[in-house]
Structures are given as structure tokens and as C-alpha cells.
Coordinates of C-alpha atoms in Angstrom, one line a residue:
M1 CA -10.7 23.2 -4.5
S2 CA -10.6 20.5 -7.2
I3 CA -13.9 18.7 -7.3
Q4 CA -14.6 15.8 -9.6
T5 CA -17.9 14.4 -10.6
N6 CA -19.1 11.4 -8.7
T7 CA -21.5 9.3 -10.7
M8 CA -22.9 7.3 -7.9
L9 CA -23.2 9.6 -4.9
K10 CA -25.6 12.4 -6.0
M11 CA -25.9 14.8 -3.1
E12 CA -26.3 18.5 -2.3
T13 CA -27.2 19.4 1.3
E14 CA -28.1 15.9 2.5
Y15 CA -26.5 12.6 2.3
A16 CA -27.8 10.4 -0.5
S17 CA -30.1 7.7 0.9
P18 CA -30.4 5.1 -0.3
I19 CA -27.4 4.5 -2.5
V20 CA -27.9 2.3 -5.5
A21 CA -24.7 0.3 -6.1
Q22 CA -23.9 -2.5 -8.5
S23 CA -23.0 -5.8 -6.8
L24 CA -19.3 -6.1 -6.1
D25 CA -19.1 -9.3 -8.0
Q26 CA -20.1 -7.3 -11.1
W27 CA -18.3 -4.1 -10.3
T28 CA -14.9 -5.6 -9.6
V29 CA -14.8 -7.1 -13.1
S30 CA -15.0 -3.8 -14.9
A31 CA -13.2 -1.9 -12.2
R32 CA -10.1 -4.0 -12.4
Q33 CA -9.7 -3.3 -16.1
F34 CA -10.4 0.4 -15.6
V35 CA -7.8 0.8 -12.8
L36 CA -5.2 -1.0 -14.9
E37 CA -5.8 1.3 -17.9
K38 CA -5.6 4.4 -15.7
M39 CA -2.4 3.1 -14.1
I40 CA -0.8 2.6 -17.5
A41 CA -2.0 6.1 -18.6
N42 CA 0.3 7.6 -15.9
I43 CA 3.4 5.8 -17.1
S44 CA 5.8 7.4 -19.6
P45 CA 4.1 10.8 -20.0
A46 CA 4.6 12.5 -23.3
D47 CA 6.6 15.3 -21.9
G48 CA 8.9 13.1 -19.9
E49 CA 11.4 10.2 -20.2
R50 CA 10.0 6.8 -20.9
G51 CA 9.7 4.8 -17.7
A52 CA 8.8 7.8 -15.6
V53 CA 5.6 7.2 -13.5
L54 CA 3.4 10.1 -12.7
A55 CA 2.0 10.2 -9.1
S56 CA -0.9 12.1 -10.7
P57 CA -1.5 14.2 -13.8
S58 CA -2.4 17.1 -11.5
R59 CA 0.0 20.0 -12.1
N60 CA -1.4 22.5 -9.5
N61 CA -3.4 22.6 -6.4
P62 CA -1.7 20.2 -5.7
N63 CA 1.2 19.6 -8.1
Y64 CA 1.9 15.9 -8.2
Y65 CA 3.4 15.9 -11.6
Y66 CA 6.5 14.1 -10.5
H67 CA 8.0 10.6 -10.4
W68 CA 8.0 9.6 -6.7
V69 CA 10.3 6.6 -6.3
R70 CA 7.8 4.9 -3.8
D71 CA 4.7 5.4 -5.9
A72 CA 6.5 4.3 -9.1
A73 CA 7.8 1.1 -7.5
R74 CA 4.3 0.3 -6.2
T75 CA 2.8 0.8 -9.7
M76 CA 5.5 -1.1 -11.5
S77 CA 5.1 -4.0 -9.1
E78 CA 1.6 -4.4 -10.5
I79 CA 2.9 -4.2 -14.1
A80 CA 5.6 -6.7 -13.4
K81 CA 3.0 -9.3 -12.3
L82 CA 1.4 -9.1 -15.7
N83 CA 4.6 -9.7 -17.7
G84 CA 4.8 -13.4 -18.6
L85 CA 1.1 -14.2 -18.2
D86 CA 1.0 -14.4 -22.0
K87 CA 3.0 -17.6 -22.5
T88 CA 3.3 -17.0 -26.3
N89 CA 4.8 -13.5 -26.0
F90 CA 7.0 -12.9 -23.0
K91 CA 8.3 -9.6 -24.4
D92 CA 4.9 -8.0 -24.4
Q93 CA 3.8 -4.5 -23.6
Y94 CA 4.4 -5.1 -19.9
Y95 CA 7.9 -6.2 -20.5
Q96 CA 8.6 -3.0 -22.4
L97 CA 7.1 -0.9 -19.7
M98 CA 9.4 -2.6 -17.2
V99 CA 12.5 -2.1 -19.3
D100 CA 11.6 1.6 -19.6
Y101 CA 11.1 1.8 -15.9
V102 CA 14.5 0.1 -15.3
E103 CA 16.2 2.7 -17.6
F104 CA 14.6 5.6 -15.8
S105 CA 15.5 4.1 -12.4
K106 CA 19.1 3.9 -13.4
I107 CA 18.9 7.7 -14.1
N108 CA 17.4 8.2 -10.6
Q109 CA 20.1 6.2 -8.9
T110 CA 23.0 8.0 -10.6
T111 CA 21.7 11.6 -10.6
P112 CA 23.2 13.9 -8.0
T113 CA 20.5 14.8 -5.4
V114 CA 20.1 17.0 -2.3
S115 CA 20.1 14.0 0.0
N116 CA 23.1 12.5 -1.8
S117 CA 21.5 9.0 -1.2
L118 CA 19.3 6.4 -2.8
G119 CA 16.6 7.7 -0.4
E120 CA 15.9 10.7 -2.5
P121 CA 12.1 10.6 -2.8
K122 CA 11.1 12.3 -6.1
F123 CA 12.3 13.4 -9.5
Y124 CA 10.9 15.4 -12.4
V125 CA 9.6 13.3 -15.2
T126 CA 12.6 14.3 -17.3
G127 CA 14.8 12.5 -14.8
Q128 CA 16.2 15.7 -13.2
A129 CA 16.4 15.7 -9.4
F130 CA 13.9 17.8 -7.5
S131 CA 16.1 20.2 -5.5
G132 CA 13.5 22.2 -3.5
P133 CA 12.9 21.9 0.2
W134 CA 11.3 18.5 1.0
G135 CA 11.2 15.7 3.6
R136 CA 14.2 13.7 2.7
P137 CA 15.5 11.1 2.7
Q138 CA 12.7 8.6 2.5
N139 CA 14.4 5.2 2.9
D140 CA 11.4 3.1 2.1
S141 CA 11.9 4.2 -1.5
P142 CA 14.9 2.1 -2.5
A143 CA 13.4 -0.8 -0.5
Q144 CA 10.3 -0.7 -2.6
R145 CA 12.2 -0.4 -5.8
A146 CA 14.4 -3.3 -4.9
L147 CA 11.4 -5.4 -4.0
T148 CA 9.6 -4.7 -7.3
L149 CA 12.7 -5.4 -9.4
T150 CA 13.6 -8.5 -7.4
R151 CA 10.2 -10.0 -8.1
W152 CA 10.5 -9.1 -11.8
A153 CA 14.0 -10.6 -11.9
N154 CA 12.5 -13.9 -10.8
I155 CA 10.0 -13.7 -13.6
L156 CA 12.8 -12.9 -16.0
L157 CA 14.9 -15.8 -14.8
A158 CA 12.0 -18.2 -15.2
N159 CA 11.8 -17.1 -18.8
G160 CA 15.4 -17.5 -19.7
E161 CA 16.5 -13.9 -19.3
Q162 CA 19.5 -14.4 -17.0
Q163 CA 21.8 -12.2 -19.1
Y164 CA 19.5 -9.2 -18.6
V165 CA 19.2 -9.9 -14.8
T166 CA 22.9 -10.3 -14.2
G167 CA 23.9 -7.5 -16.5
I168 CA 21.4 -4.8 -15.5
L169 CA 19.6 -5.8 -12.3
Y170 CA 21.9 -7.7 -10.1
D171 CA 25.6 -8.0 -10.9
G172 CA 27.0 -9.4 -7.6
Q173 CA 29.8 -6.9 -7.6
E174 CA 31.1 -4.7 -4.7
P175 CA 30.5 -1.8 -5.1
S176 CA 27.6 -2.5 -7.3
F177 CA 26.2 -0.3 -10.1
S178 CA 23.3 -2.7 -10.8
L179 CA 19.9 -1.5 -9.7
I180 CA 18.7 -4.2 -7.3
K181 CA 22.0 -4.8 -5.6
A182 CA 22.7 -1.1 -5.2
D183 CA 19.4 -0.6 -3.5
L184 CA 19.7 -3.7 -1.3
D185 CA 23.2 -2.7 -0.2
F186 CA 21.9 0.8 0.7
V187 CA 18.9 -0.7 2.7
A188 CA 21.1 -3.2 4.5
N189 CA 23.5 -0.6 5.6
H190 CA 21.1 2.3 6.4
W191 CA 17.9 0.7 7.7
Q192 CA 18.6 2.1 11.2
D193 CA 19.0 5.6 9.9
S194 CA 16.3 8.2 10.7
C195 CA 14.3 9.2 7.7
F196 CA 11.0 10.8 6.7
D197 CA 7.8 8.6 6.6
L198 CA 5.7 7.8 3.6
W199 CA 3.6 10.9 4.1
E200 CA 6.8 13.0 4.0
E201 CA 5.9 14.7 7.3
V202 CA 7.8 13.1 10.2
D203 CA 11.5 12.3 10.6
G204 CA 12.1 9.2 12.7
S205 CA 11.9 5.4 12.7
H206 CA 8.8 4.1 10.9
F207 CA 6.9 0.9 11.0
Y208 CA 6.0 1.2 7.3
T209 CA 9.6 1.8 6.2
R210 CA 10.9 -1.1 8.3
M211 CA 8.4 -3.5 7.0
L212 CA 9.3 -2.7 3.4
Q213 CA 13.0 -2.8 4.1
R214 CA 12.7 -6.2 5.8
T215 CA 10.8 -7.9 3.0
A216 CA 13.1 -6.4 0.3
L217 CA 16.1 -7.8 2.2
R218 CA 14.5 -11.3 2.6
E219 CA 13.5 -11.6 -1.0
G220 CA 16.6 -9.9 -2.2
A221 CA 18.7 -12.5 -0.2
D222 CA 16.9 -15.3 -2.1
L223 CA 17.8 -13.7 -5.4
A224 CA 21.4 -13.1 -4.3
S225 CA 21.8 -16.7 -3.3
L226 CA 20.2 -17.9 -6.6
L227 CA 22.8 -15.8 -8.4
N228 CA 25.7 -17.2 -6.3
D229 CA 26.3 -14.0 -4.2
Q230 CA 26.1 -15.9 -1.0
G231 CA 28.0 -13.4 1.1
A232 CA 25.5 -10.7 0.3
A233 CA 22.6 -13.0 0.8
D234 CA 23.9 -13.8 4.3
F235 CA 24.3 -10.1 5.1
Y236 CA 20.8 -9.2 3.9
N237 CA 19.3 -12.0 5.9
Q238 CA 21.2 -10.9 9.0
Q239 CA 19.9 -7.4 8.7
A240 CA 16.4 -8.6 8.0
E241 CA 16.4 -10.6 11.2
L242 CA 17.6 -7.5 13.1
I243 CA 14.6 -5.6 11.7
E244 CA 12.2 -8.4 12.6
N245 CA 13.5 -8.4 16.2
A246 CA 13.0 -4.7 16.5
M247 CA 9.4 -4.5 15.2
S248 CA 7.9 -5.4 18.5
D249 CA 9.1 -2.0 19.8
F250 CA 6.4 -0.4 17.8
W251 CA 3.6 -2.1 19.7
S252 CA 2.0 -0.1 22.5
E253 CA 0.2 -2.3 25.1
D254 CA -1.4 0.8 26.6
K255 CA -2.8 2.1 23.3
G256 CA -3.6 -1.4 21.9
Y257 CA -2.1 -0.9 18.5
F258 CA 1.2 -0.6 16.6
M259 CA 2.5 2.9 16.6
A260 CA 3.6 4.4 13.3
T261 CA 6.8 6.1 14.4
L262 CA 9.4 5.8 17.1
N263 CA 12.3 8.2 18.0
R264 CA 10.9 11.2 16.2
V265 CA 13.6 13.8 15.5
G266 CA 11.8 16.3 13.3
G267 CA 8.8 17.1 11.2
L268 CA 5.2 17.4 12.3
D269 CA 4.6 17.3 16.1
Y270 CA 0.8 17.1 16.3
K271 CA 0.3 13.3 15.7
Y272 CA -0.5 12.7 19.3
S273 CA -2.2 9.3 18.9
D274 CA 0.5 7.9 16.6
L275 CA -2.3 5.9 15.2
D276 CA -1.8 5.8 11.4
V277 CA -3.0 3.7 8.5
A278 CA 0.7 3.6 7.5
V279 CA 1.0 0.5 9.7
M280 CA -1.7 -1.3 7.7
L281 CA -0.1 -0.1 4.5
G282 CA 3.2 -1.5 5.7
T283 CA 1.6 -4.8 6.3
F284 CA -0.3 -4.6 3.0
Q285 CA 2.6 -3.7 0.8
A286 CA 5.2 -5.9 2.5
M287 CA 3.2 -9.1 2.2
S288 CA 5.5 -11.9 1.0
K289 CA 4.6 -15.4 -0.1
T290 CA 8.0 -16.7 0.7
H291 CA 8.8 -14.8 3.8
P292 CA 5.5 -13.9 5.7
F293 CA 5.8 -11.7 8.7
L294 CA 3.3 -9.7 10.7
S295 CA 0.7 -10.8 8.2
P296 CA -2.9 -9.3 8.0
N297 CA -4.3 -12.1 10.3
D298 CA -1.7 -11.4 13.0
D299 CA -3.5 -10.6 16.3
K300 CA -1.9 -7.2 16.8
I301 CA -2.3 -6.2 13.2
L302 CA -6.0 -6.9 13.6
A303 CA -6.0 -4.8 16.8
T304 CA -4.5 -1.9 14.8
A305 CA -7.1 -2.3 12.1
Y306 CA -9.8 -2.2 14.7
A307 CA -8.4 1.0 16.3
L308 CA -8.3 2.7 12.9
H309 CA -11.9 1.7 12.1
Q310 CA -13.1 3.0 15.5
A311 CA -11.2 6.2 15.1
F312 CA -12.3 7.1 11.6
D313 CA -15.9 5.9 11.8
P314 CA -17.2 8.9 13.9
L315 CA -14.6 11.4 12.5
Y316 CA -16.0 11.8 9.0
P317 CA -19.7 12.8 8.6
I318 CA -19.8 11.0 5.3
N319 CA -19.4 7.7 7.2
A320 CA -23.0 8.1 8.3
I321 CA -23.8 6.2 5.0
E322 CA -23.6 2.7 6.3
Q323 CA -25.4 0.6 3.6
T324 CA -26.5 0.6 0.0
A325 CA -30.1 0.6 -1.2
S326 CA -30.0 -3.2 -1.3
G327 CA -28.8 -3.3 2.4
E328 CA -25.2 -4.2 1.7
P329 CA -22.9 -2.8 4.4
V330 CA -20.6 0.1 3.7
A331 CA -17.6 0.5 6.0
P332 CA -16.1 3.8 7.0
G333 CA -13.9 5.8 4.7
I334 CA -10.3 5.6 6.1
G335 CA -7.9 8.5 6.2
R336 CA -4.2 8.7 7.0
Y337 CA -4.4 9.5 10.8
P338 CA -7.0 11.1 13.0
E339 CA -5.1 14.4 13.5
D340 CA -4.5 14.9 9.7
K341 CA -4.8 18.5 8.5
Y342 CA -3.7 17.9 4.9
T343 CA -6.5 18.4 2.3
G344 CA -4.3 18.4 -0.9
S345 CA -6.3 21.1 -2.6
G346 CA -6.4 23.8 0.0
P347 CA -4.8 25.2 3.2
L348 CA -4.3 22.9 6.2
S349 CA -7.6 22.3 7.9
Q350 CA -9.2 18.9 8.3
G351 CA -8.0 15.8 6.6
N352 CA -10.3 13.5 4.5
P353 CA -10.6 9.8 3.8
W354 CA -8.3 8.5 1.1
F355 CA -9.0 5.9 -1.5
L356 CA -5.7 4.1 -1.1
C357 CA -6.1 3.9 2.7
T358 CA -9.7 2.6 2.5
A359 CA -8.7 0.0 -0.2
C360 CA -5.8 -1.0 2.1
L361 CA -8.2 -2.0 4.8
S362 CA -10.2 -3.9 2.2
G363 CA -7.2 -5.8 0.9
T364 CA -5.8 -6.7 4.3
S365 CA -9.2 -8.0 5.3
Y366 CA -9.3 -10.3 2.2
K367 CA -5.8 -11.5 2.9
A368 CA -6.6 -12.1 6.6
A369 CA -9.6 -14.2 5.5
A370 CA -7.5 -16.3 3.2
L371 CA -4.9 -16.9 5.8
F372 CA -7.5 -17.8 8.4
A373 CA -9.2 -20.2 6.0
A374 CA -5.9 -22.1 5.6
Q375 CA -5.6 -22.7 9.3
K376 CA -6.9 -25.6 11.2
S377 CA -8.4 -23.4 13.9
I378 CA -8.8 -19.8 15.0
Q379 CA -7.9 -18.7 18.6
I380 CA -9.7 -15.7 20.0
T381 CA -7.4 -13.4 21.9
Q382 CA -7.5 -10.1 23.7
Y383 CA -6.0 -8.5 20.6
N384 CA -8.1 -9.9 17.8
V385 CA -11.5 -10.3 19.5
N386 CA -12.8 -6.8 18.7
Q387 CA -11.9 -6.8 15.0
L388 CA -13.3 -10.4 14.6
N389 CA -16.5 -9.5 16.4
L390 CA -16.8 -6.5 14.1
A391 CA -16.5 -8.8 11.1
V392 CA -18.7 -11.6 12.4
A393 CA -21.6 -9.1 13.1
L394 CA -21.8 -8.6 9.3
I395 CA -22.8 -12.3 8.9
D396 CA -24.4 -13.4 12.2
T397 CA -25.4 -10.8 14.8
K398 CA -26.1 -13.5 17.3
L399 CA -22.6 -14.9 17.3
V400 CA -20.4 -13.2 19.9
L401 CA -16.7 -14.2 20.2
N402 CA -15.0 -14.2 23.6
V403 CA -11.4 -14.2 24.6
G404 CA -10.3 -17.8 25.0
D405 CA -12.6 -19.3 22.4
S406 CA -11.1 -21.7 19.9
F407 CA -12.9 -22.8 16.8
S408 CA -11.7 -25.7 14.5
N409 CA -12.1 -25.5 10.8
K410 CA -15.0 -28.0 11.1
T411 CA -17.2 -25.7 13.1
K412 CA -19.9 -23.3 11.9
A413 CA -18.3 -20.5 13.9
F414 CA -15.0 -20.9 12.0
K415 CA -16.7 -20.5 8.7
T416 CA -18.7 -17.5 10.0
I417 CA -15.4 -15.8 11.0
I418 CA -13.7 -16.1 7.7
Q419 CA -16.9 -15.1 5.8
G420 CA -17.2 -12.2 8.1
V421 CA -13.7 -11.0 7.5
K422 CA -14.3 -11.3 3.8
A423 CA -17.5 -9.3 4.2
L424 CA -15.6 -6.6 6.1
G425 CA -13.2 -6.4 3.1
D426 CA -16.3 -6.0 0.8
A427 CA -17.7 -3.3 3.0
Y428 CA -14.5 -1.2 2.7
L429 CA -14.3 -1.9 -1.1
R430 CA -17.9 -0.8 -1.3
R431 CA -16.9 2.5 0.3
V432 CA -14.4 3.0 -2.5
Q433 CA -17.1 2.0 -5.1
I434 CA -19.7 4.6 -4.0
H435 CA -17.2 7.5 -4.1
A436 CA -15.4 6.6 -7.3
G437 CA -16.1 8.6 -10.4
E438 CA -17.1 7.6 -13.9
D439 CA -15.1 4.6 -15.2
V440 CA -13.7 4.2 -11.7
S441 CA -11.7 7.4 -11.7
L442 CA -10.1 7.9 -8.4
S443 CA -8.5 11.0 -6.9
E444 CA -6.3 11.1 -3.8
Q445 CA -9.1 11.9 -1.3
F446 CA -12.9 12.2 -1.0
S447 CA -14.5 14.9 1.1
R448 CA -15.2 14.0 4.7
Y449 CA -18.5 16.0 4.4
D450 CA -20.1 15.3 1.1
G451 CA -18.1 12.4 -0.3
Y452 CA -17.1 14.0 -3.6
M453 CA -13.5 13.4 -4.8
T454 CA -10.9 16.1 -4.0
S455 CA -7.2 16.7 -4.2
A456 CA -5.0 15.2 -6.9
V457 CA -6.9 13.7 -9.8
D458 CA -6.2 10.1 -11.1
L459 CA -3.8 9.3 -8.3
T460 CA -1.8 6.3 -9.4
W461 CA -1.4 4.9 -5.9
S462 CA -5.2 4.9 -5.5
Y463 CA -5.5 2.7 -8.6
V464 CA -2.7 0.4 -7.4
S465 CA -4.3 -0.1 -4.0
V466 CA -7.7 -0.8 -5.5
A467 CA -6.2 -3.2 -8.0
I468 CA -4.4 -5.2 -5.3
S469 CA -7.6 -5.4 -3.2
I470 CA -9.6 -6.7 -6.1
D471 CA -7.0 -9.3 -6.9
L472 CA -7.0 -10.5 -3.3
R473 CA -10.8 -10.7 -3.3
N474 CA -10.6 -12.7 -6.5
E475 CA -8.2 -15.2 -4.9
L476 CA -10.8 -16.2 -2.3
N477 CA -12.6 -19.4 -3.0
F478 CA -15.5 -19.0 -0.5

């Protein structure tokens, strides 16, 4: 088993108590820079093509030394946001990283693969297709790549780079050999197809995949319209609307949460609860400023978040640590799904909490707080009452919310709710903080028993998820 040093959680046979932790206001400043540096360190490895993005430098036990289309798109979405912030030098290091990523993605799109589709999930860092047995296709992958490049295309257009956009990224032709349009055409024509989920384990129809496909099509339609490809824009919007109309099928009134998968046709068969953090990751990663849908403050999304919190809190012994030495609350570590057996570094046994999953619950809490703060009132429903009471208790243990309550933004209760939801986000981020290694190194997982990091080292997706969560926290003005 791969064990990494954890500089904060010193423990042998007993849980550390108390845990001394730097305040989040201080920690997030240095942590944000560290995670960016570690993200960039996994881009363009020396033994690969420029533009390849390592899922992790780990080459064995487990071997993640590949370019996963999904993970790479999530990573480069964060890089794209940085391009253009320096108004005096648009073609900065981030611009070059994006150009390299585009060139490598063109190789991915045109290389023959086992699935013979744009849903091929992973490639060697040399660009060669991985041809071994695998869960394929994974049709969230082209959606995530299209969304990342669509957003970068808008940055390019705002900086006078239309020739690059129309020549390389979106040519408006049929059939198209440009990156974004090829991916969008694939998504629009194949979103109803069965595929494997983000965990590469179950073949069916997935909440996570559909959410990414929907947002990619909506924002892609805007780009198509801007570039005078109105026929494609209309088609993308039509398909996005069909996805939106179908998302309610994932809701289970009996279970009280969104199920991760419908119409399973293959893969793992022991996910009996169908409760999976993939739902929250779908919400987290498909957030759109221009086309919001099933946002983190949605009642049923909050119900799903509560179900996950309640499922994982007693499942992992490490969650017995509930506060720092200064009394700041620490939320449970969150894994993938309760029945998980994947440990990454060893045989199938008992799954662990993951950094990216825990950070996702943090980030969605911050975004929910921001969205609530922008409202004129908050209605307490049968779906959101439990999660909001969980949050409120972190601020005021005497305040109990009841179904049917309504609080205007002028009331003390309203302010307590949004402060509580932010505090819940902090509690999840604090869980990440106390298990992170030196200089905020993050593996894939941390042990359910002792809290030490395990599985793949320096997982790029862990850094991405924490970066987004910190950015959402920094956007809050209360």
C-alpha cells in the first residue's frame, strides 16, 4: 500500500485529539497556490507529448500514468480561466499550455481506438490509444472537453483571436474536423447511448454524464450562434432541452435523493443504494453562469447532499474526528458510494474517503450559500430541511427550521442559513486540510481508519476539486 506522510494528522493507534489546524482564511491562501503548482506539474510530462495531462505520476499500485480525457478537461478548464487575467500579456504561459492541450486533443480525436468513438476514455501520454480491456465508452469525456474549450474559445474571442477559434476550435462545417464542433456533434447525437460512468465501473445512463452533456450543449450552442452556425446551435439547444426534461427520472421519492444511474446494462452490480457522490460532482462540474440548471441550492440536490453526509459519517472511523483543537467543526470525509470496494493501492476490500469527493461537498456548499444570498427569501421544504438544519446547527443550535417556514433576506434566520451553509463548506474543506500532506500534497484517497493518504499520489483531479472549492469560497462576501 502506498502511504504518504501527513504533516498534520500524527497518529499511531489512536485518533489524534486535538488537531491543531491553521485557520482556513490563512490556509486557503497558500493552498490555492500549491494546488495550482501541482496541477501544472502534471501537465506535459517529460516522457510524453506536450499537452498531455497526467491523472497522477503514479506508475504502479495503481498505474495512473495516463491522459484521461475527463481528468484532463477538468484540469485545463482551470488553466483556461487563468489565461487573459494578465491584460498586458494575453499569450502567457497559460495560453501556451492551452495551445499544447488543443494539439494533444486533436491527436486523441483522430487516433483509432477500441471504442471507435470520441468517448474513448484514456490515452498514453505519447498520444497512443490505450487498447487494453476497459470500461468504454465514457461519453462524459467529449462533453467535458467541449465545455472546457468552449469557455476558452470565448476568452480567445474577447482577446481578438477569432482566426484561431474558427480555424482550430469551431469551424462550423459538416462534418467537422474542429475540436469543439466534433465533440458537440458527438454529444448531441449520442447522449442517449449507454456508456460507462465516471468511475469506469457501471454501464448505463448516468446523472453525472447527462449533466455535463447538457451544459456542454447549452454553452456550445451559444458559441455556435456567435459564430453564425445557427442550425447547429438550434440542434444543440433542442438536445439539451431533452436532457433537462429527462433529468427528473433520476429522482427517487422513496429514497429521497437523485440516483446516480438508470437502465444499468453492465458493469458492477453491488451498488444497491445507487447513492453516489457522482450526482454532486455532476452538479459541481456542470455549473454554468449563463445556463444554470439543478444548481447546488436546488432542494433535491440538497437532499442528495444530506443523504451522502448521513451515509458516510458513520461509515468511516476517521470521521470520529469532528473538530480541530480550536473547536472548528470538521465534516465527514466523503467517498464515492457506500458500497465502494476500491482502495486504489490494494485488492478490493473497503473503500475510503476521497479528496475530490470531500472537496466537491465543500464547493457545492459554498455555491449554494452564494445562490441563497442572492435570493429575496428562502423557503424550507421537505427536501431541503434536513441539509439546512445540518448547516444552521453549526451557527446557532437553538434555531430549528421546519417545513413550510419562509425567511426573507431581512431576517436573522435568513442570514443564519447562508452563514451556516458556508460554515458547512468550511467544515468539509477543513477535512481536506487535516488529511493533506506537506505543501498540500493530495493523493486520491485517505484511509478510512487512520486518515493517512493512500492510492495514487498527487492526483490531478484532487487538486482541481480543491482549487475550485477555494475559489468559490473566495467569491463569498459574507
